Amino acid sequence: DVKVTQSSRYLVKRTGEKVFLECVQDMDHENMFWYRQDPGLGLRLIYFSYDVKMKEKGDIPEGYSVSREKKERFSLILESASTNQTSMYLCASSTTRAGPVNTQYFGPGTRLTVL
Amino acid sequence: AQRVTQPEKLLSVFKGAPVELKCNYSYSGSPELFWYVQYSRQRLQLLLRHISRESIKGFTADLNKGETSFHLKKPFAQEEDSAMYYCALLIYNQGGKLIFGQGTELSVKP
């Protein structure tokens, strides 16, 4: 079974703080993704990565950055948190090599509240 | 433009009634579509994908290229089907990127 874990289930930060969200997958997937999930808006892609040290902007990258130094780990960084970044953040991974290709496996999510 | 539309935010049915969750897409290439489901307090997970042509938990979905639709259907809803459902479109040549719809909350009442 693919396991995608996220460092925190709940996080409360103050406006202006730098926030790190960590995601780790154990299936040697080359693709990793960060989404935010908001009611009525569905899942919106923030950034994704298809290889170590590679990153691509998604649909809403403003205010975020990412880091992928190791294949299994993909970090989302909020350089200066703002209240409009209060949301549920989901990490996912997938592979295009073998097995159920392009099926994304999701972590449990991190609910971030910015005060 | 690449887009996935789920027109219903909330769908409420009684147990035993048929269910159809609508999904329409816009894509210039050959589409590959998925349905994902999120039960209460669980992580988002794959329900089914159109290339597998499978039935999962009694749900089926047929790709209709003429109508650019991929509606999810179940003949007899169960209370345990209550969840949030997302339709997703694979964007080729972009590292397995998916575009998700806005989601439909299905509520099955006893």
Tab-separated table of C-alpha atoms in Angstrom:
chain	number	residue	atom	x	y	z
A	1	ASP	CA	0.000	0.000	0.000
A	2	VAL	CA	1.171	3.466	-0.837
A	3	LYS	CA	1.678	5.566	2.215
A	4	VAL	CA	1.726	9.341	2.040
A	5	THR	CA	2.254	11.106	5.333
A	6	GLN	CA	2.080	14.759	6.252
A	7	SER	CA	3.940	16.237	9.187
A	8	SER	CA	0.965	17.796	10.973
A	9	ARG	CA	-2.813	17.295	10.992
A	10	TYR	CA	-3.502	20.696	12.498
A	11	LEU	CA	-1.383	23.826	12.524
A	12	VAL	CA	-2.057	27.308	13.870
A	13	LYS	CA	0.257	30.134	12.848
A	14	ARG	CA	0.296	33.892	13.025
A	15	THR	CA	0.263	36.306	10.122
A	16	GLY	CA	3.759	36.857	8.790
A	17	GLU	CA	5.229	33.613	10.093
A	18	LYS	CA	7.153	31.282	7.823
A	19	VAL	CA	5.397	27.947	7.634
A	20	PHE	CA	6.732	24.579	6.525
A	21	LEU	CA	4.470	21.700	5.528
A	22	GLU	CA	6.200	18.390	4.984
A	23	CYS	CA	5.090	15.422	2.926
A	24	VAL	CA	6.744	12.022	2.656
A	25	GLN	CA	5.835	9.079	0.430
A	26	ASP	CA	7.262	5.576	0.612
A	27	MET	CA	6.514	4.192	-2.859
A	28	ASP	CA	9.389	5.650	-4.846
A	29	HIS	CA	6.977	7.820	-6.824
A	30	GLU	CA	8.583	10.396	-9.050
A	31	ASN	CA	5.605	12.805	-9.046
A	32	MET	CA	4.479	14.762	-6.010
A	33	PHE	CA	1.820	17.440	-5.656
A	34	TRP	CA	0.560	20.055	-3.239
A	35	TYR	CA	-3.080	21.151	-3.272
A	36	ARG	CA	-5.283	23.302	-1.185
A	37	GLN	CA	-8.847	22.214	-0.597
A	38	ASP	CA	-11.517	24.822	0.025
A	39	PRO	CA	-15.316	24.347	0.151
A	40	GLY	CA	-16.930	25.149	-3.162
A	41	LEU	CA	-13.574	25.461	-4.915
A	42	GLY	CA	-12.488	21.850	-4.936
A	43	LEU	CA	-8.802	20.993	-5.060
A	44	ARG	CA	-6.503	23.578	-6.531
A	45	LEU	CA	-2.952	22.703	-7.472
A	46	ILE	CA	-0.288	24.869	-5.880
A	47	TYR	CA	2.940	23.220	-7.077
A	48	PHE	CA	4.058	19.877	-8.351
A	49	SER	CA	7.322	18.089	-8.913
A	50	TYR	CA	8.121	15.304	-11.355
A	51	ASP	CA	11.681	14.672	-10.197
A	52	VAL	CA	14.122	15.552	-7.457
A	53	LYS	CA	14.970	19.270	-7.488
A	54	MET	CA	12.376	19.841	-10.205
A	55	LYS	CA	9.264	21.912	-9.587
A	56	GLU	CA	6.448	23.329	-11.636
A	57	LYS	CA	3.905	25.969	-10.749
A	58	GLY	CA	0.323	24.882	-10.500
A	59	ASP	CA	-2.749	27.061	-10.718
A	60	ILE	CA	-2.264	29.097	-7.530
A	61	PRO	CA	1.462	29.320	-6.692
A	62	GLU	CA	1.437	32.903	-5.393
A	63	GLY	CA	2.600	33.127	-1.808
A	64	TYR	CA	4.027	29.608	-1.816
A	65	SER	CA	7.283	27.899	-2.644
A	66	VAL	CA	8.382	24.260	-2.582
A	67	SER	CA	11.448	22.171	-2.073
A	68	ARG	CA	12.273	18.662	-3.209
A	69	GLU	CA	15.760	17.675	-2.173
A	70	LYS	CA	14.986	13.961	-1.870
A	71	LYS	CA	12.687	11.829	-3.954
A	72	GLU	CA	10.446	10.833	-1.076
A	73	ARG	CA	9.996	14.299	0.445
A	74	PHE	CA	8.172	17.355	-0.885
A	75	SER	CA	7.905	20.461	1.244
A	76	LEU	CA	5.526	23.364	0.901
A	77	ILE	CA	6.672	26.704	2.273
A	78	LEU	CA	4.596	29.739	3.072
A	79	GLU	CA	7.182	32.506	3.184
A	80	SER	CA	4.942	34.927	5.079
A	81	ALA	CA	1.638	33.411	6.091
A	82	SER	CA	-1.524	35.404	5.529
A	83	THR	CA	-5.077	34.830	6.687
A	84	ASN	CA	-6.226	33.959	3.166
A	85	GLN	CA	-3.926	30.953	3.294
A	86	THR	CA	-6.071	29.377	5.977
A	87	SER	CA	-7.083	26.119	4.336
A	88	MET	CA	-6.731	22.348	4.171
A	89	TYR	CA	-3.504	21.360	2.426
A	90	LEU	CA	-3.240	18.008	0.708
A	91	CYS	CA	-0.143	16.292	-0.564
A	92	ALA	CA	-0.244	13.540	-3.184
A	93	SER	CA	2.131	11.343	-5.136
A	94	SER	CA	1.919	9.293	-8.314
A	95	THR	CA	3.987	7.414	-10.836
A	96	THR	CA	3.922	7.199	-14.616
A	97	ARG	CA	6.191	4.155	-14.749
A	98	ALA	CA	4.221	1.080	-13.778
A	99	GLY	CA	1.233	-0.210	-11.904
A	100	PRO	CA	-1.770	2.084	-11.653
A	101	VAL	CA	-0.075	4.921	-13.519
A	102	ASN	CA	-1.232	8.450	-12.831
A	103	THR	CA	-3.344	7.435	-9.865
A	104	GLN	CA	-2.661	9.990	-7.187
A	105	TYR	CA	-2.345	8.828	-3.581
A	106	PHE	CA	-3.165	11.416	-0.983
A	107	GLY	CA	-1.958	12.204	2.483
A	108	PRO	CA	-4.385	12.860	5.341
A	109	GLY	CA	-4.138	16.620	4.989
A	110	THR	CA	-2.955	19.497	7.157
A	111	ARG	CA	-5.538	21.986	8.328
A	112	LEU	CA	-3.708	25.286	8.597
A	113	THR	CA	-5.196	28.246	10.403
A	114	VAL	CA	-3.480	31.616	10.090
A	115	LEU	CA	-4.508	34.139	12.749
B	1	ALA	CA	-9.091	25.643	-21.919
B	2	GLN	CA	-8.739	22.607	-19.677
B	3	ARG	CA	-11.563	22.455	-17.212
B	4	VAL	CA	-13.665	20.095	-15.114
B	5	THR	CA	-17.126	21.143	-14.017
B	6	GLN	CA	-19.314	19.518	-11.403
B	7	PRO	CA	-22.522	21.542	-11.484
B	8	GLU	CA	-23.990	20.297	-8.199
B	9	LYS	CA	-22.458	21.284	-4.881
B	10	LEU	CA	-24.840	19.089	-2.941
B	11	LEU	CA	-26.908	16.097	-3.950
B	12	SER	CA	-29.323	14.661	-1.455
B	13	VAL	CA	-31.135	11.350	-2.053
B	14	PHE	CA	-32.897	8.710	-0.034
B	15	LYS	CA	-31.450	5.270	0.569
B	16	GLY	CA	-32.263	2.952	-2.309
B	17	ALA	CA	-32.740	5.751	-4.829
B	18	PRO	CA	-30.587	6.027	-7.960
B	19	VAL	CA	-27.699	8.454	-7.912
B	20	GLU	CA	-26.029	10.379	-10.710
B	21	LEU	CA	-23.206	12.803	-10.002
B	22	LYS	CA	-22.495	14.948	-13.014
B	23	CYS	CA	-19.086	15.777	-14.440
B	24	ASN	CA	-18.306	17.658	-17.639
B	25	TYR	CA	-14.855	18.350	-18.979
B	26	SER	CA	-13.110	20.497	-21.532
B	27	TYR	CA	-9.899	19.127	-23.053
B	28	SER	CA	-8.421	19.214	-26.527
B	29	GLY	CA	-6.639	15.864	-26.281
B	30	SER	CA	-7.793	12.333	-25.568
B	31	PRO	CA	-9.229	12.494	-22.050
B	32	GLU	CA	-8.417	10.233	-19.137
B	33	LEU	CA	-10.818	10.766	-16.264
B	34	PHE	CA	-11.077	9.731	-12.648
B	35	TRP	CA	-13.513	9.866	-9.771
B	36	TYR	CA	-12.067	10.413	-6.302
B	37	VAL	CA	-14.005	10.131	-3.053
B	38	GLN	CA	-13.473	11.509	0.432
B	39	TYR	CA	-15.457	9.959	3.257
B	40	SER	CA	-15.822	11.826	6.530
B	41	ARG	CA	-12.493	12.057	8.368
B	42	GLN	CA	-10.711	9.955	5.748
B	43	ARG	CA	-8.203	10.853	3.109
B	44	LEU	CA	-9.080	11.440	-0.494
B	45	GLN	CA	-8.860	8.211	-2.468
B	46	LEU	CA	-9.422	6.929	-5.968
B	47	LEU	CA	-12.876	5.503	-6.598
B	48	LEU	CA	-12.554	4.584	-10.247
B	49	ARG	CA	-10.950	5.559	-13.538
B	50	HIS	CA	-12.539	5.334	-16.935
B	51	ILE	CA	-9.830	3.271	-18.615
B	52	SER	CA	-10.409	0.444	-16.141
B	53	ARG	CA	-14.093	0.175	-17.053
B	54	GLU	CA	-14.772	-1.207	-13.611
B	55	SER	CA	-17.552	-1.002	-11.074
B	56	ILE	CA	-16.443	-0.058	-7.580
B	57	LYS	CA	-18.837	-0.196	-4.636
B	58	GLY	CA	-21.650	-0.377	-7.188
B	59	PHE	CA	-20.586	2.841	-8.914
B	60	THR	CA	-19.929	3.088	-12.630
B	61	ALA	CA	-18.939	5.936	-14.896
B	62	ASP	CA	-18.963	6.030	-18.671
B	63	LEU	CA	-16.962	8.442	-20.726
B	64	ASN	CA	-19.138	10.187	-23.304
B	65	LYS	CA	-16.830	12.049	-25.647
B	66	GLY	CA	-19.701	13.519	-27.642
B	67	GLU	CA	-21.166	15.182	-24.571
B	68	THR	CA	-17.741	15.596	-22.894
B	69	SER	CA	-19.139	14.007	-19.765
B	70	PHE	CA	-18.096	11.396	-17.217
B	71	HIS	CA	-21.079	11.069	-14.909
B	72	LEU	CA	-20.902	8.785	-11.870
B	73	LYS	CA	-23.876	6.510	-11.352
B	74	LYS	CA	-25.189	4.030	-8.848
B	75	PRO	CA	-28.583	2.349	-9.145
B	76	PHE	CA	-29.324	2.080	-5.410
B	77	ALA	CA	-27.671	4.506	-3.010
B	78	GLN	CA	-26.548	3.396	0.439
B	79	GLU	CA	-26.033	5.551	3.514
B	80	GLU	CA	-22.338	4.697	3.497
B	81	ASP	CA	-22.044	6.369	0.083
B	82	SER	CA	-22.397	9.745	1.763
B	83	ALA	CA	-19.153	11.553	0.978
B	84	MET	CA	-17.515	14.235	-1.109
B	85	TYR	CA	-16.918	13.221	-4.717
B	86	TYR	CA	-14.446	14.828	-7.088
B	87	CYS	CA	-14.106	14.324	-10.806
B	88	ALA	CA	-10.585	14.755	-12.211
B	89	LEU	CA	-8.994	15.056	-15.651
B	90	LEU	CA	-5.442	13.924	-16.401
B	91	ILE	CA	-3.295	16.444	-18.254
B	92	TYR	CA	-0.777	14.522	-20.307
B	93	ASN	CA	2.786	15.690	-20.654
B	94	GLN	CA	2.605	17.545	-17.355
B	95	GLY	CA	3.950	15.027	-14.881
B	96	GLY	CA	0.681	13.314	-14.157
B	97	LYS	CA	-1.094	16.553	-13.302
B	98	LEU	CA	-4.810	16.286	-12.533
B	99	ILE	CA	-7.400	19.014	-12.796
B	100	PHE	CA	-10.190	18.560	-10.274
B	101	GLY	CA	-13.765	19.708	-10.328
B	102	GLN	CA	-15.310	21.670	-7.499
B	103	GLY	CA	-16.693	18.547	-5.860
B	104	THR	CA	-20.185	17.284	-5.113
B	105	GLU	CA	-21.283	16.371	-1.634
B	106	LEU	CA	-23.543	13.334	-1.702
B	107	SER	CA	-25.893	12.901	1.217
B	108	VAL	CA	-27.866	9.654	1.421
B	109	LYS	CA	-30.712	9.821	3.898
B	110	PRO	CA	-32.243	6.788	5.589
